[in-house]
Short mmCIF file of C-alpha atoms and ligand atoms in Angstrom, two decimals:
data_model
loop_
_atom_site.label_atom_id
_atom_site.label_comp_id
_atom_site.label_asym_id
_atom_site.label_seq_id
_atom_site.Cartn_x
_atom_site.Cartn_y
_atom_site.Cartn_z
CA MET A 97 -26.72 -0.33 -25.77
CA GLN A 98 -25.25 1.42 -22.78
CA ASN A 99 -21.52 2.16 -22.87
CA ARG A 100 -19.16 2.78 -19.94
CA GLU A 101 -15.76 4.46 -19.87
CA ILE A 102 -12.89 5.34 -17.55
CA ARG A 103 -11.30 8.78 -17.66
CA LEU A 104 -8.27 10.31 -16.00
CA VAL A 105 -9.72 13.14 -13.88
CA SER A 106 -6.55 14.25 -12.06
CA ARG A 107 -2.84 13.63 -12.40
CA PRO A 108 -1.56 11.18 -9.74
CA GLU A 109 0.91 12.48 -7.19
CA GLY A 110 3.00 9.51 -6.15
CA LEU A 111 1.13 6.20 -6.18
CA PRO A 112 -2.07 6.59 -8.26
CA THR A 113 -5.36 6.18 -6.40
CA GLU A 114 -8.83 5.30 -7.65
CA ARG A 115 -9.77 8.98 -7.15
CA ASN A 116 -7.56 9.85 -10.14
CA PHE A 117 -10.11 8.03 -12.34
CA GLU A 118 -13.80 8.45 -13.07
CA ILE A 119 -16.07 5.71 -14.36
CA ARG A 120 -19.19 6.86 -16.15
CA ASP A 121 -21.94 5.68 -18.46
CA THR A 122 -22.02 6.95 -22.04
CA LYS A 123 -23.49 6.03 -25.43
CA VAL A 124 -22.16 3.51 -27.89
CA GLY A 125 -20.89 5.00 -31.17
CA LYS A 126 -21.77 3.80 -34.65
CA PRO A 127 -19.09 2.70 -37.14
CA VAL A 128 -18.90 4.53 -40.46
CA ALA A 129 -17.09 3.34 -43.62
CA GLY A 130 -13.75 1.71 -42.74
CA GLU A 131 -14.61 1.35 -39.05
CA VAL A 132 -15.69 -1.45 -36.72
CA LEU A 133 -17.68 -1.53 -33.49
CA LEU A 134 -15.78 -3.50 -30.85
CA ARG A 135 -16.84 -5.16 -27.60
CA THR A 136 -13.90 -5.11 -25.20
CA LEU A 137 -12.99 -8.56 -23.85
CA TYR A 138 -9.66 -8.05 -22.05
CA ILE A 139 -7.81 -4.86 -21.08
CA SER A 140 -4.06 -4.76 -20.50
CA VAL A 141 -2.86 -2.54 -17.66
CA ASP A 142 0.82 -1.65 -18.02
CA PRO A 143 3.40 0.28 -15.97
CA TYR A 144 4.14 2.72 -18.85
CA LEU A 145 0.61 4.15 -18.49
CA ARG A 146 1.81 5.81 -15.29
CA GLY A 147 4.28 7.83 -17.40
CA ARG A 148 1.44 8.97 -19.66
CA MET A 149 -0.43 10.29 -16.62
CA ARG A 150 2.22 12.92 -15.92
CA GLU A 151 2.78 16.06 -17.93
CA GLY A 152 5.95 16.54 -19.90
CA ARG A 153 7.83 15.36 -22.92
CA SER A 154 8.39 11.63 -23.35
CA TYR A 155 8.44 9.10 -26.18
CA ILE A 156 4.63 9.14 -26.15
CA ALA A 157 2.19 12.01 -25.57
CA PRO A 158 0.73 12.36 -22.05
CA PHE A 159 -2.97 11.76 -21.41
CA GLU A 160 -4.94 14.96 -21.03
CA VAL A 161 -6.92 15.37 -17.81
CA GLY A 162 -10.48 14.38 -18.74
CA GLN A 163 -9.33 11.99 -21.47
CA VAL A 164 -10.46 8.37 -21.65
CA ILE A 165 -7.41 6.18 -20.91
CA VAL A 166 -6.21 4.02 -23.80
CA SER A 167 -4.10 0.88 -23.55
CA GLY A 168 -3.70 -2.54 -25.12
CA ALA A 169 -6.90 -4.58 -25.39
CA VAL A 170 -8.43 -7.63 -27.03
CA ALA A 171 -11.92 -7.11 -28.44
CA GLU A 172 -14.59 -8.81 -30.51
CA VAL A 173 -15.98 -7.18 -33.64
CA ILE A 174 -19.74 -6.87 -33.22
CA ASP A 175 -20.51 -4.64 -36.20
CA SER A 176 -18.37 -3.87 -39.21
CA ALA A 177 -18.37 -1.21 -41.90
CA SER A 178 -15.04 -2.48 -43.25
CA PRO A 179 -14.42 -5.32 -45.72
CA ALA A 180 -11.30 -6.22 -43.68
CA LEU A 181 -13.22 -7.52 -40.63
CA LYS A 182 -16.56 -9.14 -39.85
CA ALA A 183 -18.70 -9.59 -36.76
CA GLY A 184 -17.27 -12.37 -34.59
CA ASP A 185 -13.62 -11.63 -35.47
CA VAL A 186 -11.29 -11.17 -32.49
CA VAL A 187 -8.74 -8.36 -32.67
CA VAL A 188 -5.92 -6.90 -30.60
CA SER A 189 -4.71 -3.31 -30.50
CA GLY A 190 -2.09 -1.44 -28.52
CA SER A 191 -4.40 1.52 -28.02
CA LEU A 192 -8.08 0.97 -27.40
CA PRO A 193 -10.06 3.16 -25.00
CA TRP A 194 -11.01 1.91 -21.55
CA GLN A 195 -14.62 1.45 -22.66
CA LEU A 196 -17.03 -1.48 -22.81
CA TYR A 197 -17.57 -0.72 -26.51
CA SER A 198 -15.49 1.35 -28.89
CA VAL A 199 -15.41 2.34 -32.54
CA ALA A 200 -12.05 1.89 -34.28
CA ASN A 201 -10.60 2.23 -37.74
CA ALA A 202 -10.25 -1.37 -38.97
CA GLN A 203 -6.66 -0.66 -40.09
CA THR A 204 -5.59 0.08 -36.52
CA VAL A 205 -6.52 -3.31 -35.06
CA GLN A 206 -5.01 -6.69 -35.79
CA LYS A 207 -7.03 -9.86 -36.24
CA ILE A 208 -5.98 -12.81 -34.05
CA ASP A 209 -6.81 -16.49 -34.38
CA PRO A 210 -8.61 -17.51 -31.17
CA THR A 211 -7.95 -21.21 -31.83
CA VAL A 212 -4.14 -20.89 -31.61
CA ALA A 213 -3.83 -19.80 -27.95
CA PRO A 214 -6.09 -18.23 -25.32
CA ILE A 215 -6.90 -14.73 -26.62
CA SER A 216 -5.57 -13.04 -23.47
CA THR A 217 -2.04 -14.15 -24.47
CA ALA A 218 -2.13 -11.49 -27.21
CA LEU A 219 -1.65 -8.98 -24.36
CA GLY A 220 1.09 -10.94 -22.60
CA VAL A 221 3.43 -13.68 -23.71
CA LEU A 222 2.45 -13.35 -27.41
CA GLY A 223 1.96 -9.59 -27.23
CA MET A 224 3.82 -6.43 -26.30
CA PRO A 225 5.46 -7.74 -23.06
CA GLY A 226 6.60 -11.00 -24.72
CA LEU A 227 8.08 -9.04 -27.61
CA THR A 228 9.79 -6.66 -25.20
CA ALA A 229 11.45 -9.62 -23.49
CA TYR A 230 12.37 -11.22 -26.81
CA PHE A 231 13.96 -8.22 -28.54
CA GLY A 232 15.38 -6.60 -25.42
CA LEU A 233 17.16 -9.75 -24.30
CA LEU A 234 18.24 -11.15 -27.65
CA ASP A 235 19.00 -7.97 -29.58
CA ILE A 236 20.59 -5.90 -26.81
CA GLY A 237 21.48 -8.46 -24.11
CA LYS A 238 22.87 -10.98 -26.65
CA PRO A 239 23.08 -13.80 -24.08
CA GLN A 240 25.57 -16.58 -24.82
CA ALA A 241 25.32 -20.14 -23.48
CA GLY A 242 27.04 -20.43 -20.11
CA GLU A 243 26.70 -16.73 -19.29
CA THR A 244 25.00 -15.35 -16.18
CA VAL A 245 21.86 -13.29 -16.72
CA VAL A 246 20.32 -11.28 -13.86
CA VAL A 247 16.69 -10.23 -14.29
CA SER A 248 14.91 -7.68 -12.07
CA GLY A 249 11.10 -7.55 -12.03
CA ALA A 250 11.52 -11.22 -12.85
CA ALA A 251 8.02 -12.44 -11.93
CA GLY A 252 6.16 -9.91 -14.09
CA ALA A 253 4.90 -9.98 -17.68
CA VAL A 254 8.24 -9.11 -19.28
CA GLY A 255 10.46 -10.67 -16.60
CA THR A 256 8.93 -14.17 -16.71
CA VAL A 257 9.56 -14.33 -20.45
CA VAL A 258 13.12 -12.94 -20.15
CA CYS A 259 14.02 -15.59 -17.54
CA GLN A 260 12.77 -18.39 -19.76
CA ILE A 261 14.39 -17.17 -22.98
CA ALA A 262 17.69 -16.85 -21.10
CA LYS A 263 17.29 -20.49 -19.95
CA ILE A 264 16.42 -21.58 -23.52
CA LYS A 265 19.70 -19.93 -24.61
CA GLY A 266 21.64 -21.97 -22.04
CA CYS A 267 22.33 -19.23 -19.50
CA ARG A 268 22.46 -19.26 -15.73
CA VAL A 269 19.57 -17.09 -14.52
CA ILE A 270 19.39 -15.10 -11.29
CA ALA A 271 15.86 -13.74 -10.86
CA ILE A 272 14.92 -10.90 -8.50
CA ALA A 273 11.30 -10.41 -7.37
CA GLY A 274 9.27 -9.07 -4.46
CA SER A 275 7.74 -12.01 -2.56
CA ALA A 276 8.41 -15.59 -1.48
CA GLU A 277 5.47 -16.76 -3.59
CA LYS A 278 7.10 -15.18 -6.65
CA THR A 279 10.60 -16.52 -5.98
CA ASP A 280 9.08 -20.01 -5.46
CA PHE A 281 7.26 -19.72 -8.78
CA LEU A 282 10.43 -18.61 -10.56
CA LEU A 283 12.41 -21.52 -9.15
CA ARG A 284 9.82 -24.28 -9.39
CA GLU A 285 7.81 -23.35 -12.48
CA LEU A 286 10.26 -21.41 -14.63
CA GLY A 287 13.46 -23.23 -13.63
CA VAL A 288 15.64 -20.23 -12.85
CA ASP A 289 18.88 -21.10 -11.04
CA VAL A 290 18.60 -18.62 -8.17
CA ALA A 291 15.69 -16.44 -7.08
CA ILE A 292 16.23 -13.52 -4.73
CA ASN A 293 13.47 -11.73 -2.79
CA TYR A 294 14.35 -8.03 -2.70
CA LYS A 295 12.09 -7.55 0.30
CA ASP A 296 12.45 -8.77 3.85
CA GLY A 297 8.82 -8.87 4.95
CA ASN A 298 7.60 -5.37 4.16
CA ARG A 299 11.08 -3.89 4.26
CA TYR A 300 12.94 -3.18 1.01
CA LYS A 301 16.50 -4.47 1.18
CA SER A 302 19.26 -1.91 0.59
CA ALA A 303 21.43 -1.86 -2.52
CA GLU A 304 24.31 -3.11 -0.37
CA GLU A 305 22.34 -6.10 0.97
CA LEU A 306 21.19 -7.02 -2.52
CA ARG A 307 24.70 -6.67 -3.91
CA LYS A 308 25.96 -9.23 -1.37
CA GLU A 309 23.14 -11.66 -2.18
CA VAL A 310 23.57 -11.38 -5.94
CA ALA A 311 27.38 -11.59 -5.64
CA ALA A 312 27.10 -14.84 -3.69
CA SER A 313 25.05 -16.30 -6.57
CA CYS A 314 27.34 -15.26 -9.40
CA PRO A 315 31.01 -15.45 -8.44
CA GLY A 316 32.04 -14.93 -12.08
CA GLY A 317 30.10 -11.67 -12.31
CA VAL A 318 27.04 -10.65 -14.29
CA ASN A 319 27.23 -10.89 -18.07
CA VAL A 320 23.74 -9.59 -18.81
CA TYR A 321 21.52 -7.50 -16.54
CA PHE A 322 17.95 -7.15 -17.81
CA ASP A 323 16.58 -4.28 -15.76
CA ASN A 324 12.83 -3.80 -15.35
CA VAL A 325 12.91 -1.77 -12.14
CA GLY A 326 15.90 0.59 -11.67
CA GLY A 327 16.47 2.16 -8.23
CA GLU A 328 18.16 0.37 -5.33
CA ILE A 329 17.97 -3.05 -6.99
CA SER A 330 19.98 -1.84 -9.97
CA ASP A 331 22.38 0.00 -7.69
CA GLY A 332 22.96 -3.39 -6.07
CA VAL A 333 23.52 -5.29 -9.33
CA LEU A 334 25.56 -2.80 -11.41
CA PRO A 335 28.83 -3.07 -9.43
CA LEU A 336 28.80 -6.83 -10.20
CA ILE A 337 28.98 -6.64 -13.98
CA SER A 338 31.79 -8.50 -15.70
CA SER A 339 33.94 -7.65 -18.69
CA ARG A 340 31.89 -6.79 -21.83
CA ALA A 341 28.61 -7.02 -19.86
CA ARG A 342 25.37 -5.85 -21.48
CA ILE A 343 22.83 -3.94 -19.39
CA VAL A 344 19.39 -3.81 -20.94
CA VAL A 345 17.44 -0.83 -19.57
CA CYS A 346 13.88 -2.00 -20.17
CA GLY A 347 11.98 -0.23 -17.39
CA LEU A 348 12.28 1.71 -14.13
CA ILE A 349 9.08 0.87 -12.30
CA SER A 350 10.61 1.68 -8.89
CA GLN A 351 10.87 5.31 -10.08
CA TYR A 352 7.56 5.80 -11.88
CA ASN A 353 5.75 7.25 -8.86
CA SER A 354 8.64 9.48 -7.79
CA GLN A 355 7.93 13.20 -7.88
CA LYS A 356 11.49 14.05 -8.91
CA LEU A 357 14.45 12.24 -10.44
CA GLU A 358 16.23 10.20 -7.77
CA VAL A 359 19.97 10.20 -7.38
CA GLY A 360 21.65 6.80 -7.09
CA LEU A 361 24.81 4.96 -7.98
CA ARG A 362 26.87 6.51 -10.76
CA PRO A 363 27.43 3.59 -13.17
CA GLN A 364 30.23 5.07 -15.32
CA PRO A 365 33.20 3.47 -13.44
CA PHE A 366 31.69 -0.01 -13.82
CA LEU A 367 30.86 0.55 -17.48
CA LEU A 368 34.32 1.95 -18.18
CA VAL A 369 36.53 -0.67 -16.57
CA ASN A 370 34.42 -3.51 -18.00
CA SER A 371 33.97 -2.06 -21.51
CA ALA A 372 30.30 -2.68 -20.83
CA LEU A 373 27.22 -1.56 -22.75
CA MET A 374 24.13 -0.03 -21.12
CA GLN A 375 21.26 0.55 -23.52
CA GLY A 376 17.66 1.58 -23.21
CA PHE A 377 14.99 0.78 -25.77
CA ILE A 378 11.32 1.21 -26.52
CA ILE A 379 9.66 -1.86 -27.98
CA THR A 380 7.91 0.01 -30.81
CA GLN A 381 11.41 0.43 -32.36
CA TYR A 382 11.13 -3.25 -33.29
CA ALA A 383 7.68 -2.98 -34.94
CA GLN A 384 9.04 -4.18 -38.31
CA ARG A 385 10.20 -7.42 -36.66
CA PHE A 386 7.12 -8.20 -34.50
CA GLY A 387 6.11 -11.04 -36.87
CA GLU A 388 9.44 -12.79 -36.26
CA GLY A 389 9.10 -12.35 -32.48
CA VAL A 390 5.53 -13.66 -32.26
CA ARG A 391 6.44 -16.68 -34.44
CA GLU A 392 9.41 -17.61 -32.26
CA LEU A 393 7.54 -17.07 -28.96
CA GLY A 394 4.59 -19.08 -30.37
CA ASN A 395 6.91 -21.94 -31.35
CA TRP A 396 8.46 -22.08 -27.86
CA LEU A 397 4.96 -22.05 -26.36
CA THR A 398 3.81 -24.95 -28.58
CA GLU A 399 6.99 -26.90 -27.84
CA GLY A 400 6.39 -26.47 -24.10
CA LYS A 401 9.65 -24.53 -23.65
CA LEU A 402 7.86 -21.35 -22.64
CA LYS A 403 5.23 -21.06 -19.89
CA TYR A 404 3.16 -18.03 -19.08
CA ALA A 405 1.40 -16.66 -16.03
CA GLU A 406 -1.50 -14.24 -15.96
CA THR A 407 -3.25 -12.48 -13.10
CA ILE A 408 -6.77 -11.81 -14.28
CA VAL A 409 -8.98 -9.32 -12.42
CA ASP A 410 -12.66 -9.63 -13.23
CA GLY A 411 -14.85 -6.66 -14.17
CA PHE A 412 -14.37 -3.44 -16.14
CA ASP A 413 -14.81 -1.19 -13.09
CA ASN A 414 -11.79 -2.86 -11.47
CA THR A 415 -9.42 -1.62 -14.20
CA PRO A 416 -7.96 1.30 -12.18
CA LYS A 417 -7.48 -1.01 -9.19
CA ALA A 418 -5.67 -3.57 -11.34
CA PHE A 419 -3.45 -0.81 -12.74
CA ILE A 420 -2.57 0.49 -9.27
CA GLY A 421 -1.83 -3.10 -8.18
CA LEU A 422 1.15 -3.19 -10.55
CA PHE A 423 2.97 -0.80 -8.22
CA LYS A 424 2.21 -2.99 -5.21
CA GLY A 425 3.39 -6.20 -6.85
CA GLU A 426 -0.11 -7.72 -6.83
CA ASN A 427 0.41 -9.48 -10.16
CA LEU A 428 2.27 -12.67 -11.03
CA GLY A 429 2.95 -12.63 -14.77
CA LYS A 430 0.78 -10.42 -16.96
CA GLN A 431 -1.88 -8.28 -15.26
CA ILE A 432 -5.08 -8.33 -17.29
CA VAL A 433 -8.67 -7.22 -16.69
CA LYS A 434 -11.43 -9.48 -17.98
CA VAL A 435 -14.27 -7.31 -19.24
CA ALA A 436 -16.56 -9.74 -21.06
CA GLU A 437 -16.89 -13.47 -21.68
CA PHE A 438 -15.78 -14.81 -25.07
CA ARG A 439 -16.70 -18.22 -26.42
CA LEU A 440 -15.47 -19.75 -29.63
CA PRO A 441 -18.41 -20.05 -32.09
N1 NAP B 92 11.07 -0.58 -22.89
C1 NAP B 92 9.87 -0.99 -23.29
O1 NAP B 92 9.48 -0.84 -24.45
C2 NAP B 92 8.98 -1.66 -22.29
C3 NAP B 92 7.86 -2.40 -22.70
C4 NAP B 92 7.09 -3.04 -21.71
C5 NAP B 92 7.43 -2.90 -20.38
N2 NAP B 92 8.49 -2.14 -20.04
C6 NAP B 92 8.88 -1.96 -18.64
O2 NAP B 92 9.23 -3.22 -18.13
C7 NAP B 92 8.94 -3.28 -16.75
C8 NAP B 92 8.03 -4.47 -16.48
O3 NAP B 92 6.79 -4.27 -17.15
P1 NAP B 92 5.65 -5.39 -17.09
O4 NAP B 92 4.58 -4.99 -18.00
O5 NAP B 92 6.29 -6.72 -17.23
O6 NAP B 92 5.13 -5.21 -15.59
P2 NAP B 92 5.09 -6.33 -14.48
O7 NAP B 92 6.51 -6.68 -14.15
O8 NAP B 92 4.18 -7.42 -14.91
O9 NAP B 92 4.39 -5.60 -13.26
C9 NAP B 92 5.03 -4.71 -12.48
C10 NAP B 92 5.87 -5.40 -11.36
O10 NAP B 92 6.87 -4.50 -10.96
C11 NAP B 92 7.28 -4.81 -9.64
N3 NAP B 92 7.46 -3.58 -8.87
C12 NAP B 92 6.51 -2.66 -8.55
N4 NAP B 92 7.06 -1.67 -7.81
C13 NAP B 92 8.37 -2.00 -7.65
C14 NAP B 92 9.47 -1.38 -6.98
N5 NAP B 92 9.33 -0.24 -6.30
N6 NAP B 92 10.67 -2.00 -7.03
C15 NAP B 92 10.84 -3.15 -7.71
N7 NAP B 92 9.84 -3.79 -8.36
C16 NAP B 92 8.63 -3.21 -8.34
C17 NAP B 92 6.18 -5.67 -9.02
O11 NAP B 92 6.69 -6.97 -8.81
P3 NAP B 92 7.44 -7.36 -7.41
O12 NAP B 92 6.41 -8.07 -6.59
O13 NAP B 92 8.55 -8.23 -7.86
O14 NAP B 92 7.87 -6.08 -6.79
C18 NAP B 92 5.09 -5.70 -10.09
O15 NAP B 92 4.41 -6.91 -10.14
C19 NAP B 92 8.29 -1.94 -16.39
O16 NAP B 92 9.27 -1.09 -15.87
C20 NAP B 92 7.79 -1.43 -17.72
O17 NAP B 92 7.68 -0.04 -17.77
C21 NAP B 92 9.27 -1.52 -20.97
#
């Protein structure tokens, strides 16, 4: 069998381009004791991978130039040298190589039941992004019924789940996203109270413009700000926090392609006078509680309280393109690449 893989061949400067990646044919490995041979079905492309493409210290090691990219993926076991898994099993892992086939230690992948929900959901609403929304909002944001929750990056994988959990908890939700199609979706499909487009055509609105728009939608101030994007949008929202507000720093996608740290609003005065909390987090901190999160998200899904959106790009070779699309807002909900067809036996 012929294999195929995608390597990082140069570090992106600014927005990544397809020239930063190389796609090439290779050989398929053979599993030895304790390992499985996997056929990749779906690959997850995620904003944090951009951070791994730059050099420097972070919470996770950078990719080396020349290294095969790894990310979340769902795969089918096609050969097993482990008693834990058999051919035909479907598994998910947070770090599988961008390859058509890969060999993995059976202990590093997790079996999923393909009859419970579409298997792609293990990368989205029932996977890492869903858990990020769940723990970030509930554990740090602590939303109370009747409070106002503002969500940036609201139409993405994490944001769509945050908006809905905040509604489930009885909050008023102001969602911020980058197109009219997305704000329509948030209002009509997810039932948010107000949806704000942070762009005016191709122009990005200023922090001041956004502050006025958000202020008009929440006269009592912002109790919880779930921030997926940072930058001007957050500079617009932060001055609107109310007493004892909680600011959940989940992500800063507007900054990921910047070549140097940007200077923006200094938040201390707003935190100080409101006795507010601003806290970052990395979802792996909650690994011990993932079971609880998946159970609760799964229940809401079954009860019809939680919807999910996926943007699925077809074809392994389109993985870099799908990744780059995250920074252009091409996805609604979770961005996934479909690599191979899977049918239930
Ligand atoms: N802390 C953690 O452990 C953790 C875990 C997962 C994700 N995250 C973070 O959470 C955020 C969302 O991740 P995700 O997987 O759900 O991605 P996503 O929101 O599904 O996809 C990225 C979205 O970001 C928006 N975006 C791109 N450039 C932007 C800019 N300059 N300004 C504002 N918005 C921009 C785009 O939507 P628009 O069309 O609306 O611009 C795009 O669709 C990211 O910052 C990610 O790094 C953190």
